[in-house]
mmCIF file with all atom_site columns, C-alpha atoms in Angstrom:
data_model
loop_
_atom_site.group_PDB
_atom_site.id
_atom_site.type_symbol
_atom_site.label_atom_id
_atom_site.label_alt_id
_atom_site.label_comp_id
_atom_site.label_asym_id
_atom_site.label_entity_id
_atom_site.label_seq_id
_atom_site.pdbx_PDB_ins_code
_atom_site.Cartn_x
_atom_site.Cartn_y
_atom_site.Cartn_z
_atom_site.occupancy
_atom_site.B_iso_or_equiv
_atom_site.pdbx_formal_charge
_atom_site.auth_seq_id
_atom_site.auth_comp_id
_atom_site.auth_asym_id
_atom_site.auth_atom_id
_atom_site.pdbx_PDB_model_num
ATOM 1   C CA . MET A 1 1   ? 86.693 -134.835 -30.464 1.00 0.00 ? 225 MET A CA 1
ATOM 2   C CA . ALA A 1 2   ? 86.674 -136.743 -27.240 1.00 0.00 ? 226 ALA A CA 1
ATOM 3   C CA . SER A 1 3   ? 88.432 -135.008 -24.986 1.00 0.00 ? 227 SER A CA 1
ATOM 4   C CA . ASN A 1 4   ? 84.921 -133.375 -23.270 1.00 0.00 ? 228 ASN A CA 1
ATOM 5   C CA . LEU A 1 5   ? 83.935 -136.504 -23.089 1.00 0.00 ? 229 LEU A CA 1
ATOM 6   C CA . ARG A 1 6   ? 84.632 -137.482 -18.837 1.00 0.00 ? 230 ARG A CA 1
ATOM 7   C CA . LEU A 1 7   ? 84.558 -141.021 -17.068 1.00 0.00 ? 231 LEU A CA 1
ATOM 8   C CA . PRO A 1 8   ? 84.634 -142.582 -14.016 1.00 0.00 ? 232 PRO A CA 1
ATOM 9   C CA . GLY A 1 9   ? 87.997 -143.832 -13.484 1.00 0.00 ? 233 GLY A CA 1
ATOM 10  C CA . LYS A 1 10  ? 86.673 -147.309 -12.133 1.00 0.00 ? 234 LYS A CA 1
ATOM 11  C CA . LEU A 1 11  ? 85.922 -148.761 -16.001 1.00 0.00 ? 235 LEU A CA 1
ATOM 12  C CA . TRP A 1 12  ? 88.498 -150.888 -17.420 1.00 0.00 ? 236 TRP A CA 1
ATOM 13  C CA . ALA A 1 13  ? 90.531 -149.265 -20.501 1.00 0.00 ? 237 ALA A CA 1
ATOM 14  C CA . HIS A 1 14  ? 88.322 -151.270 -23.358 1.00 0.00 ? 238 HIS A CA 1
ATOM 15  C CA . GLN A 1 15  ? 85.042 -149.588 -22.124 1.00 0.00 ? 239 GLN A CA 1
ATOM 16  C CA . ARG A 1 16  ? 86.580 -146.162 -22.206 1.00 0.00 ? 240 ARG A CA 1
ATOM 17  C CA . ASP A 1 17  ? 87.674 -146.684 -25.522 1.00 0.00 ? 241 ASP A CA 1
ATOM 18  C CA . ALA A 1 18  ? 84.129 -148.385 -26.890 1.00 0.00 ? 242 ALA A CA 1
ATOM 19  C CA . LEU A 1 19  ? 82.437 -144.999 -24.522 1.00 0.00 ? 243 LEU A CA 1
ATOM 20  C CA . ARG A 1 20  ? 84.604 -143.155 -26.986 1.00 0.00 ? 244 ARG A CA 1
ATOM 21  C CA . THR A 1 21  ? 84.302 -143.943 -30.479 1.00 0.00 ? 245 THR A CA 1
ATOM 22  C CA . ILE A 1 22  ? 80.713 -143.444 -29.680 1.00 0.00 ? 246 ILE A CA 1
ATOM 23  C CA . ASN A 1 23  ? 80.802 -140.069 -27.798 1.00 0.00 ? 247 ASN A CA 1
ATOM 24  C CA . ASN A 1 24  ? 83.000 -139.615 -31.250 1.00 0.00 ? 248 ASN A CA 1
ATOM 25  C CA . TYR A 1 25  ? 80.176 -140.997 -33.203 1.00 0.00 ? 249 TYR A CA 1
ATOM 26  C CA . LEU A 1 26  ? 77.483 -138.451 -31.452 1.00 0.00 ? 250 LEU A CA 1
ATOM 27  C CA . GLN A 1 27  ? 79.914 -135.627 -32.531 1.00 0.00 ? 251 GLN A CA 1
ATOM 28  C CA . ALA A 1 28  ? 79.996 -136.485 -35.622 1.00 0.00 ? 252 ALA A CA 1
ATOM 29  C CA . GLY A 1 29  ? 75.776 -136.331 -36.254 1.00 0.00 ? 253 GLY A CA 1
ATOM 30  C CA . GLY A 1 30  ? 75.610 -139.821 -36.890 1.00 0.00 ? 254 GLY A CA 1
ATOM 31  C CA . ASP A 1 31  ? 77.250 -141.183 -40.400 1.00 0.00 ? 255 ASP A CA 1
ATOM 32  C CA . GLU A 1 32  ? 74.498 -140.854 -43.419 1.00 0.00 ? 256 GLU A CA 1
ATOM 33  C CA . GLY A 1 33  ? 72.388 -143.111 -41.505 1.00 0.00 ? 257 GLY A CA 1
ATOM 34  C CA . ARG A 1 34  ? 74.010 -146.219 -40.648 1.00 0.00 ? 258 ARG A CA 1
ATOM 35  C CA . SER A 1 35  ? 75.235 -147.455 -37.843 1.00 0.00 ? 259 SER A CA 1
ATOM 36  C CA . ALA A 1 36  ? 78.199 -147.015 -35.071 1.00 0.00 ? 260 ALA A CA 1
ATOM 37  C CA . LEU A 1 37  ? 78.805 -150.868 -34.307 1.00 0.00 ? 261 LEU A CA 1
ATOM 38  C CA . ILE A 1 38  ? 80.495 -151.756 -30.689 1.00 0.00 ? 262 ILE A CA 1
ATOM 39  C CA . THR A 1 39  ? 81.503 -155.330 -30.437 1.00 0.00 ? 263 THR A CA 1
ATOM 40  C CA . MET A 1 40  ? 82.449 -156.849 -27.062 1.00 0.00 ? 264 MET A CA 1
ATOM 41  C CA . PRO A 1 41  ? 82.545 -160.927 -26.048 1.00 0.00 ? 265 PRO A CA 1
ATOM 42  C CA . THR A 1 42  ? 79.397 -161.816 -22.967 1.00 0.00 ? 266 THR A CA 1
ATOM 43  C CA . GLY A 1 43  ? 81.485 -161.246 -20.066 1.00 0.00 ? 267 GLY A CA 1
ATOM 44  C CA . THR A 1 44  ? 83.635 -158.034 -20.360 1.00 0.00 ? 268 THR A CA 1
ATOM 45  C CA . GLY A 1 45  ? 81.355 -154.768 -19.503 1.00 0.00 ? 269 GLY A CA 1
ATOM 46  C CA . LYS A 1 46  ? 79.312 -154.225 -22.034 1.00 0.00 ? 270 LYS A CA 1
ATOM 47  C CA . THR A 1 47  ? 75.415 -153.215 -19.384 1.00 0.00 ? 271 THR A CA 1
ATOM 48  C CA . GLY A 1 48  ? 78.325 -150.898 -18.312 1.00 0.00 ? 272 GLY A CA 1
ATOM 49  C CA . VAL A 1 49  ? 79.125 -149.149 -22.109 1.00 0.00 ? 273 VAL A CA 1
ATOM 50  C CA . ILE A 1 50  ? 75.348 -148.973 -22.284 1.00 0.00 ? 274 ILE A CA 1
ATOM 51  C CA . ALA A 1 51  ? 75.036 -146.936 -18.693 1.00 0.00 ? 275 ALA A CA 1
ATOM 52  C CA . CYS A 1 52  ? 77.731 -144.855 -19.242 1.00 0.00 ? 276 CYS A CA 1
ATOM 53  C CA . ALA A 1 53  ? 77.039 -144.213 -23.112 1.00 0.00 ? 277 ALA A CA 1
ATOM 54  C CA . VAL A 1 54  ? 73.713 -142.795 -21.977 1.00 0.00 ? 278 VAL A CA 1
ATOM 55  C CA . THR A 1 55  ? 75.256 -140.841 -19.560 1.00 0.00 ? 279 THR A CA 1
ATOM 56  C CA . PHE A 1 56  ? 77.891 -139.255 -19.883 1.00 0.00 ? 280 PHE A CA 1
ATOM 57  C CA . PRO A 1 57  ? 78.442 -138.426 -23.475 1.00 0.00 ? 281 PRO A CA 1
ATOM 58  C CA . PRO A 1 58  ? 78.268 -134.656 -23.880 1.00 0.00 ? 282 PRO A CA 1
ATOM 59  C CA . VAL A 1 59  ? 75.530 -133.245 -26.651 1.00 0.00 ? 283 VAL A CA 1
ATOM 60  C CA . LEU A 1 60  ? 73.315 -135.895 -25.093 1.00 0.00 ? 284 LEU A CA 1
ATOM 61  C CA . LYS A 1 61  ? 70.305 -132.943 -24.408 1.00 0.00 ? 285 LYS A CA 1
ATOM 62  C CA . GLY A 1 62  ? 67.140 -134.788 -25.032 1.00 0.00 ? 286 GLY A CA 1
ATOM 63  C CA . HIS A 1 63  ? 65.886 -139.010 -24.170 1.00 0.00 ? 287 HIS A CA 1
ATOM 64  C CA . ARG A 1 64  ? 67.842 -142.016 -25.021 1.00 0.00 ? 288 ARG A CA 1
ATOM 65  C CA . LEU A 1 65  ? 66.279 -145.225 -25.981 1.00 0.00 ? 289 LEU A CA 1
ATOM 66  C CA . ILE A 1 66  ? 68.172 -148.644 -25.334 1.00 0.00 ? 290 ILE A CA 1
ATOM 67  C CA . LEU A 1 67  ? 66.312 -152.102 -27.333 1.00 0.00 ? 291 LEU A CA 1
ATOM 68  C CA . THR A 1 68  ? 67.344 -155.482 -26.421 1.00 0.00 ? 292 THR A CA 1
ATOM 69  C CA . PRO A 1 69  ? 65.046 -157.999 -27.772 1.00 0.00 ? 293 PRO A CA 1
ATOM 70  C CA . TRP A 1 70  ? 63.688 -159.789 -24.280 1.00 0.00 ? 294 TRP A CA 1
ATOM 71  C CA . ASP A 1 71  ? 61.366 -158.790 -22.217 1.00 0.00 ? 295 ASP A CA 1
ATOM 72  C CA . ALA A 1 72  ? 62.881 -160.079 -19.681 1.00 0.00 ? 296 ALA A CA 1
ATOM 73  C CA . LEU A 1 73  ? 65.951 -157.843 -20.695 1.00 0.00 ? 297 LEU A CA 1
ATOM 74  C CA . VAL A 1 74  ? 64.016 -154.677 -20.284 1.00 0.00 ? 298 VAL A CA 1
ATOM 75  C CA . ARG A 1 75  ? 63.760 -155.145 -16.945 1.00 0.00 ? 299 ARG A CA 1
ATOM 76  C CA . GLN A 1 76  ? 67.092 -155.929 -16.049 1.00 0.00 ? 300 GLN A CA 1
ATOM 77  C CA . LEU A 1 77  ? 68.441 -153.119 -18.019 1.00 0.00 ? 301 LEU A CA 1
ATOM 78  C CA . ILE A 1 78  ? 66.179 -150.468 -16.246 1.00 0.00 ? 302 ILE A CA 1
ATOM 79  C CA . ALA A 1 79  ? 67.477 -151.654 -12.824 1.00 0.00 ? 303 ALA A CA 1
ATOM 80  C CA . ASP A 1 80  ? 70.966 -151.678 -14.702 1.00 0.00 ? 304 ASP A CA 1
ATOM 81  C CA . VAL A 1 81  ? 71.522 -148.336 -15.799 1.00 0.00 ? 305 VAL A CA 1
ATOM 82  C CA . GLU A 1 82  ? 69.474 -146.855 -12.706 1.00 0.00 ? 306 GLU A CA 1
ATOM 83  C CA . HIS A 1 83  ? 71.416 -147.780 -10.200 1.00 0.00 ? 307 HIS A CA 1
ATOM 84  C CA . ARG A 1 84  ? 73.208 -152.089 -10.568 1.00 0.00 ? 308 ARG A CA 1
ATOM 85  C CA . PHE A 1 85  ? 75.632 -150.786 -12.520 1.00 0.00 ? 309 PHE A CA 1
ATOM 86  C CA . TRP A 1 86  ? 76.844 -148.212 -10.589 1.00 0.00 ? 310 TRP A CA 1
ATOM 87  C CA . SER A 1 87  ? 76.866 -149.656 -7.252  1.00 0.00 ? 311 SER A CA 1
ATOM 88  C CA . GLN A 1 88  ? 78.372 -152.820 -8.692  1.00 0.00 ? 312 GLN A CA 1
ATOM 89  C CA . LEU A 1 89  ? 81.411 -149.648 -9.881  1.00 0.00 ? 313 LEU A CA 1
ATOM 90  C CA . ALA A 1 90  ? 81.267 -148.564 -6.169  1.00 0.00 ? 314 ALA A CA 1
ATOM 91  C CA . ILE A 1 91  ? 80.133 -145.133 -6.761  1.00 0.00 ? 315 ILE A CA 1
ATOM 92  C CA . PRO A 1 92  ? 76.844 -142.709 -6.696  1.00 0.00 ? 316 PRO A CA 1
ATOM 93  C CA . PRO A 1 93  ? 74.610 -142.747 -9.969  1.00 0.00 ? 317 PRO A CA 1
ATOM 94  C CA . PRO A 1 94  ? 75.976 -139.687 -11.956 1.00 0.00 ? 318 PRO A CA 1
ATOM 95  C CA . LYS A 1 95  ? 74.079 -136.555 -11.492 1.00 0.00 ? 319 LYS A CA 1
ATOM 96  C CA . THR A 1 96  ? 74.146 -136.391 -15.514 1.00 0.00 ? 320 THR A CA 1
ATOM 97  C CA . LEU A 1 97  ? 72.028 -139.742 -15.543 1.00 0.00 ? 321 LEU A CA 1
ATOM 98  C CA . ALA A 1 98  ? 68.155 -139.357 -16.644 1.00 0.00 ? 322 ALA A CA 1
ATOM 99  C CA . VAL A 1 99  ? 65.268 -141.169 -15.273 1.00 0.00 ? 323 VAL A CA 1
ATOM 100 C CA . VAL A 1 100 ? 65.252 -143.958 -16.518 1.00 0.00 ? 324 VAL A CA 1
ATOM 101 C CA . LYS A 1 101 ? 61.914 -145.800 -16.960 1.00 0.00 ? 325 LYS A CA 1
ATOM 102 C CA . ARG A 1 102 ? 59.754 -148.156 -19.837 1.00 0.00 ? 326 ARG A CA 1
ATOM 103 C CA . LEU A 1 103 ? 58.887 -147.113 -23.162 1.00 0.00 ? 327 LEU A CA 1
ATOM 104 C CA . PRO A 1 104 ? 54.909 -146.234 -22.720 1.00 0.00 ? 328 PRO A CA 1
ATOM 105 C CA . PRO A 1 105 ? 53.118 -148.673 -25.225 1.00 0.00 ? 329 PRO A CA 1
ATOM 106 C CA . SER A 1 106 ? 51.784 -148.070 -27.889 1.00 0.00 ? 330 SER A CA 1
ATOM 107 C CA . GLY A 1 107 ? 48.383 -147.036 -27.160 1.00 0.00 ? 331 GLY A CA 1
ATOM 108 C CA . ARG A 1 108 ? 50.080 -144.574 -25.136 1.00 0.00 ? 332 ARG A CA 1
ATOM 109 C CA . ILE A 1 109 ? 53.233 -143.425 -26.418 1.00 0.00 ? 333 ILE A CA 1
ATOM 110 C CA . GLU A 1 110 ? 51.614 -139.938 -27.341 1.00 0.00 ? 334 GLU A CA 1
ATOM 111 C CA . GLN A 1 111 ? 52.538 -139.731 -23.606 1.00 0.00 ? 335 GLN A CA 1
ATOM 112 C CA . LEU A 1 112 ? 56.453 -138.834 -24.982 1.00 0.00 ? 336 LEU A CA 1
ATOM 113 C CA . ALA A 1 113 ? 55.468 -135.426 -26.483 1.00 0.00 ? 337 ALA A CA 1
ATOM 114 C CA . HIS A 1 114 ? 55.061 -134.635 -22.483 1.00 0.00 ? 338 HIS A CA 1
ATOM 115 C CA . ALA A 1 115 ? 57.910 -135.940 -20.873 1.00 0.00 ? 339 ALA A CA 1
ATOM 116 C CA . SER A 1 116 ? 59.026 -132.612 -18.819 1.00 0.00 ? 340 SER A CA 1
ATOM 117 C CA . GLU A 1 117 ? 62.529 -133.944 -18.796 1.00 0.00 ? 341 GLU A CA 1
ATOM 118 C CA . PRO A 1 118 ? 64.971 -135.793 -20.761 1.00 0.00 ? 342 PRO A CA 1
ATOM 119 C CA . THR A 1 119 ? 64.523 -139.497 -20.064 1.00 0.00 ? 343 THR A CA 1
ATOM 120 C CA . VAL A 1 120 ? 66.173 -143.046 -20.784 1.00 0.00 ? 344 VAL A CA 1
ATOM 121 C CA . TYR A 1 121 ? 63.648 -145.236 -22.607 1.00 0.00 ? 345 TYR A CA 1
ATOM 122 C CA . VAL A 1 122 ? 64.248 -149.296 -22.320 1.00 0.00 ? 346 VAL A CA 1
ATOM 123 C CA . ALA A 1 123 ? 61.934 -151.743 -24.680 1.00 0.00 ? 347 ALA A CA 1
ATOM 124 C CA . THR A 1 124 ? 62.164 -154.578 -26.488 1.00 0.00 ? 348 THR A CA 1
ATOM 125 C CA . ILE A 1 125 ? 62.689 -154.261 -30.097 1.00 0.00 ? 349 ILE A CA 1
ATOM 126 C CA . ALA A 1 126 ? 59.065 -155.747 -31.343 1.00 0.00 ? 350 ALA A CA 1
ATOM 127 C CA . ALA A 1 127 ? 58.174 -152.460 -29.042 1.00 0.00 ? 351 ALA A CA 1
ATOM 128 C CA . ILE A 1 128 ? 59.415 -150.785 -32.366 1.00 0.00 ? 352 ILE A CA 1
ATOM 129 C CA . GLN A 1 129 ? 58.416 -152.846 -34.677 1.00 0.00 ? 353 GLN A CA 1
ATOM 130 C CA . VAL A 1 130 ? 54.384 -152.742 -33.057 1.00 0.00 ? 354 VAL A CA 1
ATOM 131 C CA . LEU A 1 131 ? 54.794 -149.108 -33.120 1.00 0.00 ? 355 LEU A CA 1
ATOM 132 C CA . ALA A 1 132 ? 56.782 -148.903 -36.898 1.00 0.00 ? 356 ALA A CA 1
ATOM 133 C CA . GLU A 1 133 ? 53.092 -151.293 -37.765 1.00 0.00 ? 357 GLU A CA 1
ATOM 134 C CA . ARG A 1 134 ? 50.524 -148.578 -36.661 1.00 0.00 ? 358 ARG A CA 1
ATOM 135 C CA . ARG A 1 135 ? 52.450 -145.672 -37.055 1.00 0.00 ? 359 ARG A CA 1
ATOM 136 C CA . GLN A 1 136 ? 53.323 -143.692 -40.191 1.00 0.00 ? 360 GLN A CA 1
ATOM 137 C CA . ASP A 1 137 ? 54.491 -140.698 -37.865 1.00 0.00 ? 361 ASP A CA 1
ATOM 138 C CA . LEU A 1 138 ? 56.927 -142.580 -36.420 1.00 0.00 ? 362 LEU A CA 1
ATOM 139 C CA . PRO A 1 139 ? 60.319 -140.374 -36.545 1.00 0.00 ? 363 PRO A CA 1
ATOM 140 C CA . ALA A 1 140 ? 58.347 -137.507 -35.758 1.00 0.00 ? 364 ALA A CA 1
ATOM 141 C CA . LEU A 1 141 ? 57.863 -139.311 -32.682 1.00 0.00 ? 365 LEU A CA 1
ATOM 142 C CA . PHE A 1 142 ? 61.032 -139.673 -32.115 1.00 0.00 ? 366 PHE A CA 1
ATOM 143 C CA . THR A 1 143 ? 62.428 -136.612 -33.205 1.00 0.00 ? 367 THR A CA 1
ATOM 144 C CA . ASP A 1 144 ? 63.863 -136.049 -28.862 1.00 0.00 ? 368 ASP A CA 1
ATOM 145 C CA . PHE A 1 145 ? 65.035 -138.291 -29.619 1.00 0.00 ? 369 PHE A CA 1
ATOM 146 C CA . ASP A 1 146 ? 69.445 -138.123 -29.382 1.00 0.00 ? 370 ASP A CA 1
ATOM 147 C CA . LEU A 1 147 ? 70.517 -141.823 -29.568 1.00 0.00 ? 371 LEU A CA 1
ATOM 148 C CA . VAL A 1 148 ? 69.562 -145.450 -30.057 1.00 0.00 ? 372 VAL A CA 1
ATOM 149 C CA . LEU A 1 149 ? 71.402 -148.315 -28.364 1.00 0.00 ? 373 LEU A CA 1
ATOM 150 C CA . VAL A 1 150 ? 70.715 -151.281 -29.696 1.00 0.00 ? 374 VAL A CA 1
ATOM 151 C CA . ASP A 1 151 ? 71.202 -153.995 -27.298 1.00 0.00 ? 375 ASP A CA 1
ATOM 152 C CA . GLU A 1 152 ? 72.901 -157.989 -28.792 1.00 0.00 ? 376 GLU A CA 1
ATOM 153 C CA . GLY A 1 153 ? 72.360 -155.910 -31.991 1.00 0.00 ? 377 GLY A CA 1
ATOM 154 C CA . HIS A 1 154 ? 73.833 -159.230 -34.372 1.00 0.00 ? 378 HIS A CA 1
ATOM 155 C CA . TYR A 1 155 ? 68.873 -159.381 -34.008 1.00 0.00 ? 379 TYR A CA 1
ATOM 156 C CA . GLU A 1 156 ? 69.201 -155.976 -36.227 1.00 0.00 ? 380 GLU A CA 1
ATOM 157 C CA . PRO A 1 157 ? 69.468 -156.877 -39.540 1.00 0.00 ? 381 PRO A CA 1
ATOM 158 C CA . ALA A 1 158 ? 65.954 -159.425 -39.262 1.00 0.00 ? 382 ALA A CA 1
ATOM 159 C CA . HIS A 1 159 ? 64.543 -157.792 -41.906 1.00 0.00 ? 383 HIS A CA 1
ATOM 160 C CA . GLN A 1 160 ? 61.561 -156.676 -39.453 1.00 0.00 ? 384 GLN A CA 1
ATOM 161 C CA . TRP A 1 161 ? 63.167 -155.415 -36.415 1.00 0.00 ? 385 TRP A CA 1
ATOM 162 C CA . SER A 1 162 ? 65.664 -153.461 -38.714 1.00 0.00 ? 386 SER A CA 1
ATOM 163 C CA . GLN A 1 163 ? 63.641 -151.922 -41.073 1.00 0.00 ? 387 GLN A CA 1
ATOM 164 C CA . ALA A 1 164 ? 61.541 -150.357 -37.823 1.00 0.00 ? 388 ALA A CA 1
ATOM 165 C CA . ILE A 1 165 ? 64.817 -149.659 -36.016 1.00 0.00 ? 389 ILE A CA 1
ATOM 166 C CA . ARG A 1 166 ? 66.199 -147.410 -39.117 1.00 0.00 ? 390 ARG A CA 1
ATOM 167 C CA . ARG A 1 167 ? 62.619 -145.417 -39.382 1.00 0.00 ? 391 ARG A CA 1
ATOM 168 C CA . LEU A 1 168 ? 63.417 -144.127 -35.831 1.00 0.00 ? 392 LEU A CA 1
ATOM 169 C CA . ALA A 1 169 ? 66.058 -141.905 -38.456 1.00 0.00 ? 393 ALA A CA 1
ATOM 170 C CA . ARG A 1 170 ? 67.822 -141.476 -34.763 1.00 0.00 ? 394 ARG A CA 1
ATOM 171 C CA . PRO A 1 171 ? 71.750 -142.332 -34.282 1.00 0.00 ? 395 PRO A CA 1
ATOM 172 C CA . THR A 1 172 ? 71.844 -145.560 -33.773 1.00 0.00 ? 396 THR A CA 1
ATOM 173 C CA . VAL A 1 173 ? 74.699 -148.178 -31.940 1.00 0.00 ? 397 VAL A CA 1
ATOM 174 C CA . LEU A 1 174 ? 74.457 -151.653 -32.619 1.00 0.00 ? 398 LEU A CA 1
ATOM 175 C CA . LEU A 1 175 ? 76.385 -154.309 -29.305 1.00 0.00 ? 399 LEU A CA 1
ATOM 176 C CA . SER A 1 176 ? 77.429 -157.248 -30.175 1.00 0.00 ? 400 SER A CA 1
ATOM 177 C CA . ALA A 1 177 ? 79.290 -159.997 -28.971 1.00 0.00 ? 401 ALA A CA 1
ATOM 178 C CA . THR A 1 178 ? 78.350 -161.384 -32.369 1.00 0.00 ? 402 THR A CA 1
ATOM 179 C CA . PRO A 1 179 ? 79.973 -158.937 -35.338 1.00 0.00 ? 403 PRO A CA 1
ATOM 180 C CA . TYR A 1 180 ? 79.794 -161.914 -38.217 1.00 0.00 ? 404 TYR A CA 1
ATOM 181 C CA . ARG A 1 181 ? 76.421 -163.323 -39.464 1.00 0.00 ? 405 ARG A CA 1
ATOM 182 C CA . ASN A 1 182 ? 76.284 -166.618 -41.445 1.00 0.00 ? 406 ASN A CA 1
ATOM 183 C CA . ASP A 1 183 ? 73.128 -165.934 -42.647 1.00 0.00 ? 407 ASP A CA 1
ATOM 184 C CA . GLU A 1 184 ? 74.081 -163.194 -45.636 1.00 0.00 ? 408 GLU A CA 1
ATOM 185 C CA . LYS A 1 185 ? 71.952 -160.241 -44.042 1.00 0.00 ? 409 LYS A CA 1
ATOM 186 C CA . PHE A 1 186 ? 74.788 -157.234 -43.273 1.00 0.00 ? 410 PHE A CA 1
ATOM 187 C CA . PHE A 1 187 ? 74.887 -155.038 -40.656 1.00 0.00 ? 411 PHE A CA 1
ATOM 188 C CA . ARG A 1 188 ? 74.239 -151.490 -41.852 1.00 0.00 ? 412 ARG A CA 1
ATOM 189 C CA . VAL A 1 189 ? 77.063 -149.978 -40.287 1.00 0.00 ? 413 VAL A CA 1
ATOM 190 C CA . GLY A 1 190 ? 79.721 -147.130 -41.139 1.00 0.00 ? 414 GLY A CA 1
ATOM 191 C CA . GLN A 1 191 ? 83.091 -145.920 -40.371 1.00 0.00 ? 415 GLN A CA 1
ATOM 192 C CA . SER A 1 192 ? 82.213 -146.053 -36.429 1.00 0.00 ? 416 SER A CA 1
ATOM 193 C CA . ARG A 1 193 ? 83.127 -149.189 -35.327 1.00 0.00 ? 417 ARG A CA 1
ATOM 194 C CA . PHE A 1 194 ? 85.680 -150.565 -31.660 1.00 0.00 ? 418 PHE A CA 1
ATOM 195 C CA . ARG A 1 195 ? 85.971 -153.948 -31.091 1.00 0.00 ? 419 ARG A CA 1
ATOM 196 C CA . PHE A 1 196 ? 87.005 -155.979 -28.147 1.00 0.00 ? 420 PHE A CA 1
ATOM 197 C CA . ALA A 1 197 ? 88.337 -159.405 -29.938 1.00 0.00 ? 421 ALA A CA 1
ATOM 198 C CA . HIS A 1 198 ? 87.643 -162.594 -27.877 1.00 0.00 ? 422 HIS A CA 1
ATOM 199 C CA . HIS A 1 199 ? 91.111 -163.567 -27.309 1.00 0.00 ? 423 HIS A CA 1
ATOM 200 C CA . GLN A 1 200 ? 92.135 -160.035 -26.261 1.00 0.00 ? 424 GLN A CA 1
ATOM 201 C CA . ALA A 1 201 ? 89.872 -160.825 -23.596 1.00 0.00 ? 425 ALA A CA 1
ATOM 202 C CA . VAL A 1 202 ? 91.457 -164.192 -22.702 1.00 0.00 ? 426 VAL A CA 1
ATOM 203 C CA . ALA A 1 203 ? 94.882 -162.910 -22.764 1.00 0.00 ? 427 ALA A CA 1
ATOM 204 C CA . LYS A 1 204 ? 94.308 -159.712 -20.547 1.00 0.00 ? 428 LYS A CA 1
ATOM 205 C CA . GLY A 1 205 ? 92.323 -161.921 -18.175 1.00 0.00 ? 429 GLY A CA 1
ATOM 206 C CA . PHE A 1 206 ? 88.654 -161.170 -18.488 1.00 0.00 ? 430 PHE A CA 1
ATOM 207 C CA . LEU A 1 207 ? 87.821 -164.114 -19.421 1.00 0.00 ? 431 LEU A CA 1
ATOM 208 C CA . ARG A 1 208 ? 88.942 -167.795 -19.536 1.00 0.00 ? 432 ARG A CA 1
ATOM 209 C CA . THR A 1 209 ? 89.802 -170.839 -21.438 1.00 0.00 ? 433 THR A CA 1
ATOM 210 C CA . PRO A 1 210 ? 87.055 -172.977 -21.205 1.00 0.00 ? 434 PRO A CA 1
ATOM 211 C CA . GLY A 1 211 ? 88.004 -177.254 -19.914 1.00 0.00 ? 435 GLY A CA 1
ATOM 212 C CA . PHE A 1 212 ? 85.903 -179.522 -20.582 1.00 0.00 ? 436 PHE A CA 1
ATOM 213 C CA . GLN A 1 213 ? 85.611 -182.401 -17.973 1.00 0.00 ? 437 GLN A CA 1
ATOM 214 C CA . ARG A 1 214 ? 83.633 -185.696 -19.508 1.00 0.00 ? 438 ARG A CA 1
ATOM 215 C CA . ILE A 1 215 ? 81.002 -187.407 -17.324 1.00 0.00 ? 439 ILE A CA 1
ATOM 216 C CA . THR A 1 216 ? 79.885 -190.798 -18.286 1.00 0.00 ? 440 THR A CA 1
ATOM 217 C CA . ARG A 1 217 ? 77.702 -192.592 -15.698 1.00 0.00 ? 441 ARG A CA 1
ATOM 218 C CA . SER A 1 218 ? 75.310 -194.826 -16.760 1.00 0.00 ? 442 SER A CA 1
ATOM 219 C CA . SER A 1 219 ? 71.855 -193.672 -14.369 1.00 0.00 ? 443 SER A CA 1
ATOM 220 C CA . PRO A 1 220 ? 70.786 -189.802 -14.051 1.00 0.00 ? 444 PRO A CA 1
ATOM 221 C CA . ALA A 1 221 ? 70.896 -189.748 -9.570  1.00 0.00 ? 445 ALA A CA 1
ATOM 222 C CA . ALA A 1 222 ? 75.141 -190.669 -10.114 1.00 0.00 ? 446 ALA A CA 1
ATOM 223 C CA . PHE A 1 223 ? 75.333 -188.290 -13.290 1.00 0.00 ? 447 PHE A CA 1
ATOM 224 C CA . ALA A 1 224 ? 74.238 -185.541 -11.062 1.00 0.00 ? 448 ALA A CA 1
ATOM 225 C CA . ALA A 1 225 ? 76.460 -186.612 -7.949  1.00 0.00 ? 449 ALA A CA 1
ATOM 226 C CA . GLU A 1 226 ? 79.323 -186.470 -10.021 1.00 0.00 ? 450 GLU A CA 1
ATOM 227 C CA . LEU A 1 227 ? 79.052 -183.272 -11.580 1.00 0.00 ? 451 LEU A CA 1
ATOM 228 C CA . VAL A 1 228 ? 78.129 -181.627 -7.887  1.00 0.00 ? 452 VAL A CA 1
ATOM 229 C CA . GLN A 1 229 ? 81.494 -183.620 -6.605  1.00 0.00 ? 453 GLN A CA 1
ATOM 230 C CA . THR A 1 230 ? 83.413 -181.905 -9.872  1.00 0.00 ? 454 THR A CA 1
ATOM 231 C CA . VAL A 1 231 ? 81.817 -178.415 -9.668  1.00 0.00 ? 455 VAL A CA 1
ATOM 232 C CA . SER A 1 232 ? 83.027 -178.525 -6.083  1.00 0.00 ? 456 SER A CA 1
ATOM 233 C CA . GLU A 1 233 ? 86.599 -179.760 -6.304  1.00 0.00 ? 457 GLU A CA 1
ATOM 234 C CA . ALA A 1 234 ? 86.546 -176.772 -8.670  1.00 0.00 ? 458 ALA A CA 1
ATOM 235 C CA . PHE A 1 235 ? 85.132 -173.563 -7.411  1.00 0.00 ? 459 PHE A CA 1
#
């Protein structure tokens, strides 16, 4: 099903595999209300997967929504998707990239109905929670959205957040470096899953194995001086 998915040649192989998983999930129309799950260690190109996932799947015709836990990441993701990722990839922003902007606040959410072109909206998960508390017509508000991407998706099972996200009733992809939870809450994930394991990332040179060096100076100044010297020698 992924044969019509055309991706930049400069993407890493595991990014391409993750995007094929997302594309297949979307082409299948979601998974009866269950999410897709993409698991990648921090530092292995998750932002690139997000940027490409809202740009290249041919099934995307309407709006797309990217959710993240923190407001600082909203600003960062807007810049990443709009231009920074493509600059790092040394290619121009694709023609299929939609307009990227922050989701309107709850008091102006009716603006969604007046958007003249497909748009990539970015918001905090808390913003969706506020909407869920104030609006009973949440599914209708987001009916023109083809995809919801949840960055730092391991936060999604938090009770109120997960209920709000699921009330959107749109195909949803969770992206996380943490596929395991020890709080006895579970992802509602279907069959669409991709995992780039930490040991694979280390073996392929995307991540380093950390080393540790003890610094035992007695004063803050001496500690700082040795720390600076250690870092300077290493890098």
